[in-house]
GROMACS .gro file of C-alpha atoms in nm:
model
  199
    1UNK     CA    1  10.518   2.509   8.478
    2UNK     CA    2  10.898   2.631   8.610
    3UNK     CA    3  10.891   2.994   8.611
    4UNK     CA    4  11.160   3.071   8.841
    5UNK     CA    5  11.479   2.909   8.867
    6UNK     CA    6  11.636   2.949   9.247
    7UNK     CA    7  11.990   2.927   9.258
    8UNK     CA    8  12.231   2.876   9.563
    9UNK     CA    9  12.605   3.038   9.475
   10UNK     CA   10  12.815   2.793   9.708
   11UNK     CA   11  12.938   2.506   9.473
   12UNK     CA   12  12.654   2.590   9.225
   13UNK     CA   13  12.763   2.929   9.072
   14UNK     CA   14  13.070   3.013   9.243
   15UNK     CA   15  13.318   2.781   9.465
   16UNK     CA   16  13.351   2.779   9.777
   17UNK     CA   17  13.615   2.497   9.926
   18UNK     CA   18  13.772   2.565  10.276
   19UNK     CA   19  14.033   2.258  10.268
   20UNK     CA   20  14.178   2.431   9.913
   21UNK     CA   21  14.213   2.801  10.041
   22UNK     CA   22  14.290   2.700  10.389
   23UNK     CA   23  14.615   2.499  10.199
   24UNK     CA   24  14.679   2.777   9.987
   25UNK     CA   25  14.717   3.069  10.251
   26UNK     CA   26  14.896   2.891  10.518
   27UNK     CA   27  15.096   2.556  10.384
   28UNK     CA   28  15.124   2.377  10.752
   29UNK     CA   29  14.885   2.062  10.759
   30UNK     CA   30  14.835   2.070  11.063
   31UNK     CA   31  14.732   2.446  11.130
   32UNK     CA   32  14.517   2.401  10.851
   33UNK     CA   33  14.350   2.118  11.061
   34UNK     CA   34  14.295   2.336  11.305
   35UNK     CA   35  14.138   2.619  11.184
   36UNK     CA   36  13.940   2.387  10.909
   37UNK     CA   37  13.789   2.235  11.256
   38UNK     CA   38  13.749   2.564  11.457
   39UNK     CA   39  13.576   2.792  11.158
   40UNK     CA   40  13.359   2.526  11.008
   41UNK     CA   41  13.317   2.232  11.225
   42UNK     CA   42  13.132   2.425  11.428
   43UNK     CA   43  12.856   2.726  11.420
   44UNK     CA   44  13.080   2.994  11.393
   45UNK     CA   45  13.081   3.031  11.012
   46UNK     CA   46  12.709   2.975  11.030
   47UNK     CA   47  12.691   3.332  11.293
   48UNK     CA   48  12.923   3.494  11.013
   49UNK     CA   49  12.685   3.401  10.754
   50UNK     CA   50  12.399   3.545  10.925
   51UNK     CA   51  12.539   3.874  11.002
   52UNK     CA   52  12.603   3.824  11.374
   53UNK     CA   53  12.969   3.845  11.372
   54UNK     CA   54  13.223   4.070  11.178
   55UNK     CA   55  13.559   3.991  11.018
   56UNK     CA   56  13.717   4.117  11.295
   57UNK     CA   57  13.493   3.878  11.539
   58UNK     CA   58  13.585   3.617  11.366
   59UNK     CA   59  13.965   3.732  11.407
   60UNK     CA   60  13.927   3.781  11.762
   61UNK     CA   61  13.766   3.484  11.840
   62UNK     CA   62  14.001   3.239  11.706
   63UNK     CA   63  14.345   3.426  11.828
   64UNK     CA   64  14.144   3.366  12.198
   65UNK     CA   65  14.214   2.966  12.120
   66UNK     CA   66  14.515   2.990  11.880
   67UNK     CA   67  14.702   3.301  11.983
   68UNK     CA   68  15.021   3.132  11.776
   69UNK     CA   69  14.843   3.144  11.437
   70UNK     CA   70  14.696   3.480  11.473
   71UNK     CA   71  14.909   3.560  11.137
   72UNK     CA   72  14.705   3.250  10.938
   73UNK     CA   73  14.376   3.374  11.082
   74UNK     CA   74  14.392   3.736  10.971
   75UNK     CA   75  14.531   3.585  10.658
   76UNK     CA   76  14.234   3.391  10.604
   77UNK     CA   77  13.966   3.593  10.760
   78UNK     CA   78  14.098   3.889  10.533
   79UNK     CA   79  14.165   3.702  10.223
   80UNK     CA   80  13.907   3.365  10.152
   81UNK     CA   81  13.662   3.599   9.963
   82UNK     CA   82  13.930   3.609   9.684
   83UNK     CA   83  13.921   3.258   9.669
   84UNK     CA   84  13.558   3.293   9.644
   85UNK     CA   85  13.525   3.236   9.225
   86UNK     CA   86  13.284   3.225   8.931
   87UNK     CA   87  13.227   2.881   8.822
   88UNK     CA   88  13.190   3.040   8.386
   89UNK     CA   89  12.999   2.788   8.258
   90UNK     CA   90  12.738   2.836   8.555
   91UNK     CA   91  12.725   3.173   8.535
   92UNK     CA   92  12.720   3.188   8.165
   93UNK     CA   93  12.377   2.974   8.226
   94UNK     CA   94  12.251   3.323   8.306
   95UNK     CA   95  12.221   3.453   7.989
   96UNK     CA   96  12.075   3.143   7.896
   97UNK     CA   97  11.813   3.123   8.102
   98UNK     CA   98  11.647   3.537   8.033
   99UNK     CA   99  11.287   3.368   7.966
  100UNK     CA  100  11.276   3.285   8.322
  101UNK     CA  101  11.289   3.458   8.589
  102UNK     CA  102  11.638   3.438   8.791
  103UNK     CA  103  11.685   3.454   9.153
  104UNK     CA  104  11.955   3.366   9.449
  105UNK     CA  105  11.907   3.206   9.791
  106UNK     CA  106  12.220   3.254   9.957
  107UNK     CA  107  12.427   3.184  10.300
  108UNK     CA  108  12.687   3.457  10.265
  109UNK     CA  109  12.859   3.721  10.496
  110UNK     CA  110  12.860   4.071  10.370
  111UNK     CA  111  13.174   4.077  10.329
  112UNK     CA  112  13.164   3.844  10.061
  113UNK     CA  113  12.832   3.957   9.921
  114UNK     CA  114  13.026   4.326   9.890
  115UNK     CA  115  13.338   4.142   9.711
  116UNK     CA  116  13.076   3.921   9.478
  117UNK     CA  117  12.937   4.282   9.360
  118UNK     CA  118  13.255   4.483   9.356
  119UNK     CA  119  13.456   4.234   9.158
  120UNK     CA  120  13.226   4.038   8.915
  121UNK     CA  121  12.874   4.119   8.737
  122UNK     CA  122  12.716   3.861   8.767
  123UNK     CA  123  12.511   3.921   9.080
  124UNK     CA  124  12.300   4.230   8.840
  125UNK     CA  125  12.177   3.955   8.586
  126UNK     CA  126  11.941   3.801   8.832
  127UNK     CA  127  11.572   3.892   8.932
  128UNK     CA  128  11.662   3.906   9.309
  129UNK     CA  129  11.799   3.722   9.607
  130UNK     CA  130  11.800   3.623   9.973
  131UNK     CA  131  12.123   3.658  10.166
  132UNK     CA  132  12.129   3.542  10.510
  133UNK     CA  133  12.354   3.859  10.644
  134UNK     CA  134  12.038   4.027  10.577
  135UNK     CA  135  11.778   3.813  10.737
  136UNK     CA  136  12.002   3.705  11.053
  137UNK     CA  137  11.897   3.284  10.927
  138UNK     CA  138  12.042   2.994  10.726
  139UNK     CA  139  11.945   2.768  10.520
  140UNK     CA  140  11.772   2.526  10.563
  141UNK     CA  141  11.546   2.736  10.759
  142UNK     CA  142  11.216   2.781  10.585
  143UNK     CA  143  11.240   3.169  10.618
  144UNK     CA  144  11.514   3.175  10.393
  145UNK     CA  145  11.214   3.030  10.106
  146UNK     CA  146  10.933   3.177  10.236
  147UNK     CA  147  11.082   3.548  10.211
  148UNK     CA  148  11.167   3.491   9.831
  149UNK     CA  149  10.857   3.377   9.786
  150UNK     CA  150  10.679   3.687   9.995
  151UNK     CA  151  10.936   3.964   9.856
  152UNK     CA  152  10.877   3.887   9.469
  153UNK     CA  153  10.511   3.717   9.480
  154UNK     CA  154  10.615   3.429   9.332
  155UNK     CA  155  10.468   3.071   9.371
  156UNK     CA  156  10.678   2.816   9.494
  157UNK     CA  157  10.509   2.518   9.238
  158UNK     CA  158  10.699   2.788   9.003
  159UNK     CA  159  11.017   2.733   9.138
  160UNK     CA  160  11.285   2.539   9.075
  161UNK     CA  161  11.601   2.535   9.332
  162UNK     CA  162  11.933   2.433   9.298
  163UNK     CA  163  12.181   2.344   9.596
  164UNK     CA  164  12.464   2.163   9.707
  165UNK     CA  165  12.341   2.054  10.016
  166UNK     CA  166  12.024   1.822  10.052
  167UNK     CA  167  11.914   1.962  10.406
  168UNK     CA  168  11.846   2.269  10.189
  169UNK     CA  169  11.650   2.084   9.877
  170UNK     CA  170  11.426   1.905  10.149
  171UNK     CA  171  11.286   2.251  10.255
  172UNK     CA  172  11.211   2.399   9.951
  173UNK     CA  173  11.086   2.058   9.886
  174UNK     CA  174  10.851   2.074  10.168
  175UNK     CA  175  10.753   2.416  10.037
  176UNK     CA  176  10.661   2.285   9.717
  177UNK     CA  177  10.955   2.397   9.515
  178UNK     CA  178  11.086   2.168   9.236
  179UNK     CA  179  11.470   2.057   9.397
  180UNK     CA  180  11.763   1.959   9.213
  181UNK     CA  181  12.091   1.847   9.480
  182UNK     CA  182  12.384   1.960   9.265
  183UNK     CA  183  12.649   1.704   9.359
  184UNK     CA  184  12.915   1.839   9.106
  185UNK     CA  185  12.890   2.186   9.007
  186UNK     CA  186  12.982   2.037   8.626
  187UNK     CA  187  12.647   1.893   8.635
  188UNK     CA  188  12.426   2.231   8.657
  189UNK     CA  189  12.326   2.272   8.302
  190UNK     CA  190  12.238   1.910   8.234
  191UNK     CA  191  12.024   1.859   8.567
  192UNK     CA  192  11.883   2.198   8.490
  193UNK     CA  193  11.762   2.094   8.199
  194UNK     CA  194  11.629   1.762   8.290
  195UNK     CA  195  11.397   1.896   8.508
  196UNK     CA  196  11.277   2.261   8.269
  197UNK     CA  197  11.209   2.026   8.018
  198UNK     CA  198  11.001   1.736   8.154
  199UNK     CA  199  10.730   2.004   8.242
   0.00000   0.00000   0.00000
């Protein structure tokens, strides 16, 4: 019997699209190409969302390869957690949901944990969560499960989790979660419910 329900934020309760903020802050294809590849075709985003580097880091480190676009990077360094947004029907799920248990497994730097908190509520409606700033991993890694699991006693055969990314489902999979891969955030409430009520 589902107990818990696990949600991820990227795509799932807030969005979180590079391509559409990179276009948005700097209008030049082609530096947008470029700092699409640097920041997340690679790990450095992934270091960023485990705590290990700073805005600033991240600054630094791409004016070292792009010293003509330093005015894009700080742009986009300082500014993508605006473009970081509530997806309401999601989050309205929330309410919805206050006979189970509600909790958050999360890649996210601090700084856009801190922006989640100062500018919405929805973050103080849930049971708990996992960030990755805080425990220096990423999903998929299994610690990112195992320390919900450990923090709140709960049992994973309780759990249901929700992602955008199937690397991530297969752990908690292996873990003995319940999965759902949320292809299109518009889906969340039907797929949620497929799988709450079949038990």
């Amino acid at each position: 019997m589902i107990k818990n329900i696990v949600f991820d934020l990227g795509n799932v309760l807030v969005t979180f699209d590079p391509k559409s903020f990179l276009k948005d802050l700097i209008h030049n294809k082609k530096i947008e190409e470029d700092l699409y590849s640097f920041y997340f075709h690679s790990d450095l985003w992934i270091l960023y969302d485990q705590g290990s580097y700073s805005n600033e880091d991240m600054i630094q480190k791409g004016i070292q390869i792009y010293p003509q676009y330093e005015k894009y990077i700080r742009s986009v360094i300082e500014r993508w957690v605006e473009y970081v947004i509530p997806i309401v029907d999601n989050i309205q799920l929330l309410d919805l949901y206050t006979n189970y248990s509600l909790y958050i497994i999360s890649d996210i730097p601090q700084y856009n944990y801190d922006y989640l908190n100062e500018h919405y509520s929805f973050l103080q409606k849930v049971n708990g969560g996992i960030y990755s700033y805080q425990e220096k991993v990423c999903k998929p890694n299994k610690k990112m499960f195992t320390r919900l699991l450990e923090k709140y006693k709960i049992n994973p055969q309780e759990c249901v989790f929700i992602d955008d990314k199937y690397e991530n489902i297969k752990t908690a999979l292996d873990l003995g979660f319940k999965g759902i891969h949320l292809k299109d955030p518009k889906d969340l409430k039907k797929k949620l419910e497929e799988v709450l009520y079949e038990m």
